[in-house]
Tab-separated table of C-alpha atoms in Angstrom:
chain	number	residue	atom	x	y	z
J	1	MET	CA	-19.257	-1.622	11.026
J	2	MET	CA	-17.001	0.503	8.909
J	3	ARG	CA	-17.442	4.283	9.274
J	4	GLU	CA	-16.809	6.461	6.235
J	5	ILE	CA	-13.777	8.740	6.697
J	6	ASN	CA	-13.501	12.361	5.613
J	7	ARG	CA	-9.867	12.230	4.515
J	8	ASP	CA	-9.580	16.119	4.760
J	9	ALA	CA	-10.196	15.903	8.466
J	10	MET	CA	-7.384	13.321	9.069
J	11	ILE	CA	-4.536	14.366	11.315
J	12	TYR	CA	-1.065	12.837	11.443
J	13	ARG	CA	1.050	13.477	14.417
J	14	SER	CA	3.885	12.049	16.472
J	15	MET	CA	2.923	9.224	18.813
J	16	THR	CA	3.025	10.013	22.499
J	17	LEU	CA	3.152	7.773	25.549
J	18	GLN	CA	-0.536	8.629	26.132
J	19	ASP	CA	-1.344	6.986	22.794
J	20	ILE	CA	0.109	3.582	23.743
J	21	PRO	CA	-3.174	2.029	25.165
J	22	PHE	CA	-4.900	2.809	21.837
J	23	ILE	CA	-1.968	1.562	19.873
J	24	VAL	CA	-1.842	-1.783	21.815
J	25	ALA	CA	-5.609	-2.246	21.141
J	26	ILE	CA	-4.957	-1.835	17.377
J	27	GLU	CA	-2.061	-4.226	17.675
J	28	LEU	CA	-4.242	-6.915	19.245
J	29	GLU	CA	-6.784	-6.601	16.397
J	30	ALA	CA	-4.141	-6.587	13.607
J	31	PHE	CA	-1.371	-8.979	14.489
J	32	THR	CA	-0.975	-12.537	15.743
J	33	GLY	CA	2.185	-11.502	17.663
J	34	PRO	CA	1.320	-8.072	18.922
J	35	TRP	CA	3.828	-5.649	20.463
J	36	THR	CA	3.325	-4.872	24.138
J	37	ALA	CA	2.848	-1.503	25.762
J	38	GLU	CA	6.372	-1.911	27.207
J	39	ALA	CA	7.773	-2.395	23.670
J	40	PHE	CA	6.146	0.852	22.451
J	41	THR	CA	7.336	2.671	25.549
J	42	ASN	CA	10.786	1.589	24.982
J	43	GLU	CA	10.690	2.687	21.377
J	44	LEU	CA	9.418	6.092	22.279
J	45	THR	CA	11.760	6.712	25.228
J	46	ASN	CA	15.016	4.734	24.466
J	47	ASN	CA	15.379	4.289	20.750
J	48	MET	CA	16.923	7.329	19.150
J	49	PHE	CA	16.288	5.928	15.621
J	50	ALA	CA	12.552	5.317	16.202
J	51	LYS	CA	9.960	7.596	14.608
J	52	TYR	CA	6.244	6.715	15.282
J	53	MET	CA	3.147	8.519	14.129
J	54	VAL	CA	-0.574	8.130	14.728
J	55	MET	CA	-3.412	8.708	12.289
J	56	GLU	CA	-6.147	10.530	14.160
J	57	TYR	CA	-9.743	11.202	13.134
J	58	GLU	CA	-12.247	12.969	15.179
J	59	LYS	CA	-9.902	12.889	18.146
J	60	GLU	CA	-9.544	9.130	18.049
J	61	VAL	CA	-6.432	7.144	17.090
J	62	ILE	CA	-7.453	4.960	14.191
J	63	GLY	CA	-4.069	3.921	12.881
J	64	TYR	CA	-0.351	4.195	13.519
J	65	ALA	CA	2.985	3.543	11.822
J	66	GLY	CA	6.567	3.364	12.937
J	67	MET	CA	10.062	3.133	11.457
J	68	TRP	CA	13.667	3.457	12.473
J	69	VAL	CA	15.639	5.999	10.470
J	70	ILE	CA	19.306	5.182	10.334
J	71	VAL	CA	21.544	7.391	8.116
J	72	ASP	CA	19.637	7.460	4.756
J	73	GLU	CA	17.510	4.336	5.276
J	74	ALA	CA	14.109	3.942	6.901
J	75	HIS	CA	13.088	0.492	8.175
J	76	VAL	CA	9.311	0.205	8.730
J	77	THR	CA	8.549	-1.519	12.032
J	78	ASN	CA	4.710	-1.435	12.175
J	79	VAL	CA	1.722	-0.162	10.141
J	80	ALA	CA	-1.888	-0.861	11.232
J	81	VAL	CA	-5.354	0.583	10.993
J	82	ARG	CA	-8.211	-0.072	13.427
J	83	SER	CA	-10.348	-2.943	12.152
J	84	ASP	CA	-13.523	-0.829	11.739
J	85	HIS	CA	-11.707	1.581	9.411
J	86	ARG	CA	-10.018	-0.931	7.112
J	87	GLY	CA	-10.840	-1.177	3.438
J	88	GLN	CA	-10.940	2.534	2.785
J	89	GLY	CA	-7.366	3.037	1.613
J	90	LEU	CA	-6.308	4.465	5.001
J	91	GLY	CA	-3.257	2.101	5.258
J	92	LYS	CA	-1.935	3.512	1.953
J	93	LEU	CA	-2.447	7.067	3.164
J	94	LEU	CA	-0.613	6.226	6.467
J	95	LEU	CA	2.272	4.527	4.743
J	96	GLY	CA	2.512	7.492	2.255
J	97	GLU	CA	2.677	9.903	5.180
J	98	LEU	CA	5.418	7.644	6.760
J	99	GLN	CA	7.381	7.821	3.560
J	100	ARG	CA	7.208	11.669	3.525
J	101	THR	CA	8.251	11.673	7.161
J	102	ALA	CA	11.218	9.403	6.317
J	103	VAL	CA	12.335	11.850	3.652
J	104	PHE	CA	12.103	14.686	6.070
J	105	PHE	CA	14.423	12.854	8.429
J	106	GLY	CA	16.946	12.331	5.513
J	107	ALA	CA	15.974	8.824	4.180
J	108	HIS	CA	16.383	8.058	0.566
J	109	LYS	CA	15.243	4.389	0.776
J	110	MET	CA	12.744	2.410	2.899
J	111	THR	CA	12.472	-1.177	3.678
J	112	LEU	CA	10.007	-3.569	5.433
J	113	GLU	CA	9.266	-7.184	5.956
J	114	VAL	CA	5.856	-8.765	5.204
J	115	ARG	CA	4.505	-12.271	5.531
J	116	VAL	CA	4.879	-14.165	2.286
J	117	SER	CA	1.205	-15.178	2.727
J	118	ASN	CA	-0.037	-11.517	3.099
J	119	GLU	CA	-0.831	-10.658	-0.464
J	120	VAL	CA	-3.070	-7.781	0.456
J	121	ALA	CA	-0.215	-5.960	2.225
J	122	GLN	CA	2.202	-6.816	-0.500
J	123	ARG	CA	-0.170	-5.211	-3.145
J	124	LEU	CA	-0.358	-2.045	-0.877
J	125	TYR	CA	3.391	-1.877	-0.638
J	126	ARG	CA	3.925	-2.332	-4.429
J	127	SER	CA	1.486	0.456	-5.069
J	128	LEU	CA	3.779	2.670	-3.057
J	129	GLY	CA	6.915	1.725	-4.937
J	130	PHE	CA	8.163	-1.289	-2.887
J	131	GLU	CA	9.785	-4.173	-4.749
J	132	SER	CA	10.752	-7.600	-3.495
J	133	SER	CA	14.392	-8.118	-2.753
J	134	GLY	CA	14.691	-11.408	-0.886
J	135	ILE	CA	13.313	-13.684	1.787
J	136	ARG	CA	14.005	-13.937	5.604
J	137	PRO	CA	13.385	-17.664	6.308
J	138	GLY	CA	11.401	-18.431	9.451
J	139	TYR	CA	11.107	-14.673	10.324
J	140	TYR	CA	7.784	-14.724	12.167
J	141	SER	CA	8.132	-16.318	15.607
J	142	ASP	CA	4.423	-17.325	15.868
J	143	ASN	CA	4.523	-19.827	13.034
J	144	GLN	CA	8.020	-19.620	11.564
J	145	GLU	CA	6.537	-18.128	8.274
J	146	ASP	CA	9.062	-16.523	6.009
J	147	ALA	CA	9.114	-12.833	5.374
J	148	LEU	CA	9.375	-11.107	2.105
J	149	ILE	CA	11.942	-8.299	2.177
J	150	MET	CA	10.775	-5.187	0.187
J	151	TRP	CA	12.543	-1.976	-0.634
J	152	ALA	CA	11.445	1.369	-2.081
J	153	GLU	CA	13.498	4.266	-3.313
J	154	LEU	CA	11.965	7.430	-1.867
J	155	ASP	CA	11.419	10.098	-4.450
J	156	THR	CA	12.251	13.256	-2.539
J	157	SER	CA	10.866	15.474	-5.400
J	158	SER	CA	7.441	13.751	-5.495
J	159	LEU	CA	7.098	13.732	-1.705
J	160	GLY	CA	7.255	17.562	-1.377
J	161	VAL	CA	10.773	17.919	-0.161
J	162	ARG	CA	13.100	20.424	-1.770
J	163	GLU	CA	16.118	19.028	-3.600
J	164	GLU	CA	19.358	20.759	-3.130
J	165	GLY	CA	19.465	23.926	-5.285
J	166	GLN	CA	15.730	23.779	-6.065
J	167	GLU	CA	13.556	26.782	-5.226
J	168	TYR	CA	10.216	26.542	-3.550
């Protein structure tokens, strides 16, 4: 049963090790090849490029997103919302927050891979400025499905980040 969300009460924060059990539960709902607790622990403790955030509502983790920021590019690793909160535009809010965070860390471009069959996700990504740029053949290990590579230019002015020489 979907619960209606008050978007003004949504909190975005950095993922912590204590969040991992909740994140793994969302992974199991969302993906056929879910990441393990060990994979998330490694990302948070050993990967200097990794930036992960959670979407929290009423003190519950209801979604999360992650990326690697390397120089001026951000590579999205994961985006997922709990199944009982899907269909309310929360994925778009979460990815928009991830884009703003990427800009904060110096990224000008963002990329991701999505299953060629996942038209719902592709529509979401296009609504946030992503465009197709190629195919990774056999990218998904569970069924060898191809991945569509998508890129977005991050508009620092529209994401609330001050351009050089611009006053607040």
